[in-house]
Short mmCIF file of C-alpha atoms in Angstrom, two decimals:
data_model
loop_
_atom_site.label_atom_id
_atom_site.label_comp_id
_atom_site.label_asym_id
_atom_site.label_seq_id
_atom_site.Cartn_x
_atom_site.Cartn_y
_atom_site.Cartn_z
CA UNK A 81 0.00 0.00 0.00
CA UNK A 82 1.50 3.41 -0.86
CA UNK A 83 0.26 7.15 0.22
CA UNK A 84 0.12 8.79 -3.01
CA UNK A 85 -1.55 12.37 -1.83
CA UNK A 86 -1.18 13.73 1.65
CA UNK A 87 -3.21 16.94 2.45
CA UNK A 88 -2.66 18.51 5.65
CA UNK A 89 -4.83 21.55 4.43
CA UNK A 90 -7.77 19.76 3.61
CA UNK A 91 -6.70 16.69 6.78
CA UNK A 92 -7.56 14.42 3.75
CA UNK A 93 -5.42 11.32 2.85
CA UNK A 94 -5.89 9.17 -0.17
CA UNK A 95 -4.85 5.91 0.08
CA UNK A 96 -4.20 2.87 -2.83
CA UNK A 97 -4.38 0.68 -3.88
CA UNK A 98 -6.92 -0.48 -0.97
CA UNK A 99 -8.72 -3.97 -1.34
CA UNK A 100 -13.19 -3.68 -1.17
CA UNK A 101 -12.50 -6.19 1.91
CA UNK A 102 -10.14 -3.91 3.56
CA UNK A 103 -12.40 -0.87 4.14
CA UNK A 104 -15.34 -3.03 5.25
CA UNK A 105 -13.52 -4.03 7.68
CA UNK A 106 -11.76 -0.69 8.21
CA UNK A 107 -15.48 0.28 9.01
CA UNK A 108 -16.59 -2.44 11.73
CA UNK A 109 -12.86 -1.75 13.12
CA UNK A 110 -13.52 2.20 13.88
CA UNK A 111 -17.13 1.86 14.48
CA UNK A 112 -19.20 5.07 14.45
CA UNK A 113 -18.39 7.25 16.79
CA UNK A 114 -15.15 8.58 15.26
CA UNK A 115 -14.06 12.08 13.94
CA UNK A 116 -13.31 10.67 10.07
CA UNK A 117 -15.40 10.36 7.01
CA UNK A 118 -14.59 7.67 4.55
CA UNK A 119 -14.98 7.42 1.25
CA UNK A 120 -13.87 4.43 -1.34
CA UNK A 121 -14.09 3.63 -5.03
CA UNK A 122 -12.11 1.00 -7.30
CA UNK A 123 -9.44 0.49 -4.91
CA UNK A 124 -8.93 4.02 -3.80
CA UNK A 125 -9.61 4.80 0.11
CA UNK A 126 -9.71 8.86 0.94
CA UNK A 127 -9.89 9.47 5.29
CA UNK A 128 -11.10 13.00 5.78
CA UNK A 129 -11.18 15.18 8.96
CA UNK A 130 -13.66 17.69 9.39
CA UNK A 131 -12.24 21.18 9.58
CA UNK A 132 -13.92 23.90 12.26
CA UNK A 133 -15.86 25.49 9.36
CA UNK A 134 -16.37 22.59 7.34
CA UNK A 135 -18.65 21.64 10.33
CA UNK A 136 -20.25 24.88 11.05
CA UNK A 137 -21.36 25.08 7.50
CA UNK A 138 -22.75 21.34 7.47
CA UNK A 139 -24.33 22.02 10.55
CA UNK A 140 -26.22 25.27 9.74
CA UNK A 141 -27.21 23.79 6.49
CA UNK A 142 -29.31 21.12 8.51
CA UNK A 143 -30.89 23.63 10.20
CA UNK A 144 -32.08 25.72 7.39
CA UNK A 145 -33.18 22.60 5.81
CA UNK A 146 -35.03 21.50 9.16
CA UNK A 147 -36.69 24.97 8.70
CA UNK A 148 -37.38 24.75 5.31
CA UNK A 149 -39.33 21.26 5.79
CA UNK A 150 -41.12 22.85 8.58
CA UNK A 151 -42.54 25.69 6.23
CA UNK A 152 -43.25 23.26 2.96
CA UNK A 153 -45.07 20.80 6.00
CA UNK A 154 -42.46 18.00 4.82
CA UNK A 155 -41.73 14.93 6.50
CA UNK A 156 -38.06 14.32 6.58
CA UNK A 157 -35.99 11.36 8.42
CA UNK A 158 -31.76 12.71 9.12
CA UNK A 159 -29.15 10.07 9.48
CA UNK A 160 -25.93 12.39 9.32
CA UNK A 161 -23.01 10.92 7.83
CA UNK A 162 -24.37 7.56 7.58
CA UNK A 163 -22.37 5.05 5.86
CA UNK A 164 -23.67 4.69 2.41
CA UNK A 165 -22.12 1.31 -0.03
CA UNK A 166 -22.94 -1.32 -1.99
CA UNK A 167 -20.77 -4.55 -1.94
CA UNK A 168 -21.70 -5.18 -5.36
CA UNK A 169 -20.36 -2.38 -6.54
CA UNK A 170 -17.35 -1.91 -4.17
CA UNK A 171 -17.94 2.19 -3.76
CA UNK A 172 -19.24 3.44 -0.20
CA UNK A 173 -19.04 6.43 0.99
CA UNK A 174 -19.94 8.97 4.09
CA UNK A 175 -21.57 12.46 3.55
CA UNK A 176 -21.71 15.01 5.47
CA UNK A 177 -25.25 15.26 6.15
CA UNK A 178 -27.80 12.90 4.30
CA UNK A 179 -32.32 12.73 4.46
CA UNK A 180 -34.94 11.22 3.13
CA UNK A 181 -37.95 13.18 2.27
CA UNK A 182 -39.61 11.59 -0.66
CA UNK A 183 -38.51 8.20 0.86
CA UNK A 184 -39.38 8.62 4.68
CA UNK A 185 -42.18 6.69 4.92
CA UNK A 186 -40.09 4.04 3.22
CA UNK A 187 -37.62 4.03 6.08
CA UNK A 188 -39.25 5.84 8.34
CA UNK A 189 -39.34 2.41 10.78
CA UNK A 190 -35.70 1.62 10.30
CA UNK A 191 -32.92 1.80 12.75
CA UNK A 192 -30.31 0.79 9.97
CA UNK A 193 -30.16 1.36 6.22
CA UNK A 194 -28.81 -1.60 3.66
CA UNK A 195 -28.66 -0.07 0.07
CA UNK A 196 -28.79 -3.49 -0.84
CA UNK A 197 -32.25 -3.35 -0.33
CA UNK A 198 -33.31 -0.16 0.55
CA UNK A 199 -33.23 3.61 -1.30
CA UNK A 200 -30.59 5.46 -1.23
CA UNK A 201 -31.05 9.31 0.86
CA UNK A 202 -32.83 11.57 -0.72
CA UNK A 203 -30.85 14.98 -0.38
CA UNK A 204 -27.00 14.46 0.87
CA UNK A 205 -24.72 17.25 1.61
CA UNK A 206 -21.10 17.65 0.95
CA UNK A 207 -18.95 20.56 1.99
CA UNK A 208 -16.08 21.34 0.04
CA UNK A 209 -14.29 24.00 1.62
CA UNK A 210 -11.14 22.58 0.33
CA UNK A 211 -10.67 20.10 -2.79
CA UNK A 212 -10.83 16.23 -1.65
CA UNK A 213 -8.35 14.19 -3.68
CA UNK A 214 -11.30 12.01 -4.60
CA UNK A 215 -14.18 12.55 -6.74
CA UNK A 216 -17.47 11.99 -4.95
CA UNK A 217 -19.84 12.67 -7.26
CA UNK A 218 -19.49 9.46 -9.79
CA UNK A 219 -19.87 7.23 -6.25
CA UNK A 220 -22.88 9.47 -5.10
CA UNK A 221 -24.05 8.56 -9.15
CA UNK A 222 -23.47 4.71 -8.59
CA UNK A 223 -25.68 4.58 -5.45
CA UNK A 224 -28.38 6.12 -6.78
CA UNK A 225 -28.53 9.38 -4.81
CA UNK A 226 -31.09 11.59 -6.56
CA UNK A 227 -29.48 15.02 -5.04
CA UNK A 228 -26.33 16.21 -3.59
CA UNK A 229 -25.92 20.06 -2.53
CA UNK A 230 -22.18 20.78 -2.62
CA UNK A 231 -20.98 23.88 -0.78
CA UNK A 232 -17.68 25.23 -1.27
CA UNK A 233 -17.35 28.48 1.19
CA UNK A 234 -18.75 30.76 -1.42
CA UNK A 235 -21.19 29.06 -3.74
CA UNK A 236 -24.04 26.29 -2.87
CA UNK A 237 -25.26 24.51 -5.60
CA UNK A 238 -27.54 21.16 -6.28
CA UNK A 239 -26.54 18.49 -8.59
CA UNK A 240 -29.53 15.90 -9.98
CA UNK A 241 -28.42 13.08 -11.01
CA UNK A 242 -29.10 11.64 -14.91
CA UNK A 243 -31.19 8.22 -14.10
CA UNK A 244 -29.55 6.94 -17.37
CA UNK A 245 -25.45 8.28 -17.45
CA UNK A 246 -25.63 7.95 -13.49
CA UNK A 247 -24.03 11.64 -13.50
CA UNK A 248 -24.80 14.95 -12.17
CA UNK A 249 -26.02 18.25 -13.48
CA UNK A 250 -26.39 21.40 -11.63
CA UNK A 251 -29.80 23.09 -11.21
CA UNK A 252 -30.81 26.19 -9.33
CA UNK A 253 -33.85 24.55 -7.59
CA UNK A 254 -33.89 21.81 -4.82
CA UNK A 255 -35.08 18.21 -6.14
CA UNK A 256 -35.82 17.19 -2.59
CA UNK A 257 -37.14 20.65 -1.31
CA UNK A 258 -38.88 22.27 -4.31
CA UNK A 259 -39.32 24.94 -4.77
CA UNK A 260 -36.18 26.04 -2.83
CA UNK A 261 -33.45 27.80 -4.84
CA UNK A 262 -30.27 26.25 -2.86
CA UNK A 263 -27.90 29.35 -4.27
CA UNK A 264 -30.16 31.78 -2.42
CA UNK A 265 -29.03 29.47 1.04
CA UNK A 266 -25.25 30.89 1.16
CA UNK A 267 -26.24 34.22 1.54
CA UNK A 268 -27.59 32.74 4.98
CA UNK A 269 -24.43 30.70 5.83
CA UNK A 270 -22.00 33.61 5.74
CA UNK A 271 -24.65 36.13 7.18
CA UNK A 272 -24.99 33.49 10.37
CA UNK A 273 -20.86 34.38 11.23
CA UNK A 274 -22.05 38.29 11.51
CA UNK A 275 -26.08 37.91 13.19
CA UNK A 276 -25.83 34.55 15.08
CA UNK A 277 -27.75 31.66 14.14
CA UNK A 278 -30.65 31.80 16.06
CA UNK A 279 -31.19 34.93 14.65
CA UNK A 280 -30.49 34.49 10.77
CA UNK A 281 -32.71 31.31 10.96
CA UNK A 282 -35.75 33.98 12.15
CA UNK A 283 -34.64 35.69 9.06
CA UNK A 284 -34.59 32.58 6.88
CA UNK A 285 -37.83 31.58 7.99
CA UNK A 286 -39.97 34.90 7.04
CA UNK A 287 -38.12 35.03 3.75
CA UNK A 288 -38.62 31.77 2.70
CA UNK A 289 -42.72 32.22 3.68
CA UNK A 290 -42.63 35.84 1.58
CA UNK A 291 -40.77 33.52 -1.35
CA UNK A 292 -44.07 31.21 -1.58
CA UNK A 293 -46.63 33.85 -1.25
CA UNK A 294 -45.10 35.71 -4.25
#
């Protein structure tokens, strides 16, 4: 095994080549509570650390979507970075947030999720403050997750993925949370560092309402 990228910026470390049998067991090893996020695909293991704002952002993007179901009288089910793979395809990954909304009362009952037999999240989020050294978005495409909202510190966009290529395009509007435009959201993320986040979710809140009375 050989360390071809180490990225003390990003705490991210790719690792290869890694075996499928490996990182399953790499998984049942650490268990859950831990402070990395995974990720694997055709051989290739990335280990990722959370950075102060990488959280903060995650974080305050659940609660403006916890708002925003609240308002559009949603039912939504939130299993953070749950582990999402699919021995048959050896790729898993971990988000950074992850719900089910269309798919709730699918899974509503369940304490664990098996992609093997159950649908993938509906909505997962993945901050990129700084550039992994592994793309996420052809795994996300394998597993069959319908929308990913990728945040970079500046711009938030949504990808929807192609049913038949199994790839991404970007769109302004939330699949999951229509009719939510998800670029509009990091004007709320940065002004929650100036007004507090109690207060910019007030804010968030009577916008959104005056956006679906217009």
């Amino acid at each position: 095994m050989s360390i071809t990228k180490l990225a003390p910026v990003s705490k991210s470390i790719l690792l290869e080549p890694v075996s499928w049998l490996t990182f399953d067991q790499l998984l049942k090893d650490l268990g859950e509570k831990r402070g990395i996020r995974l990720a694997y695909c055709q051989g290739a293991l990335e280990i990722m650390t959370p950075l102060g704002e990488h959280e903060h952002n995650n974080r305050f993007l659940e609660r403006l979507i916890y708002a925003a179901v609240d308002i559009l009288n949603l039912e939504i089910k939130s299993l953070g970075s749950l582990t999402l793979k699919l021995d048959r395809l050896e790729k898993g990954i971990e988000p950074d947030s992850c719900f089910y909304l269309q798919n709730d009362s699918v899974v509503r009952h369940k304490r664990d999720i098996d992609l093997n037999v159950d649908p993938p999240p509906d909505l997962v989020i993945e901050i990129d403050i700084t550039s992994g050294s592994l793309d996420k978005l052809p795994i996300y495409g394998a597993l069959g997750v319908p929308e990913i909202w990728r945040y970079d510190g500046r711009i938030l966009q949504a990808y929807w993925r192609n049913e038949a290529q199994q790839t991404y395009q970007i769109s302004e509007q939330s699949l999951a949370l229509h009719p939510l435009k998800v670029k509009d959201l990091a004007t709320f993320l940065r002004q929650s560092l100036q007004d507090g986040e109690t207060a910019t979710i007030r804010k968030f809140r009577q916008w959104l309402i005056e956006q679906l009375g217009e």
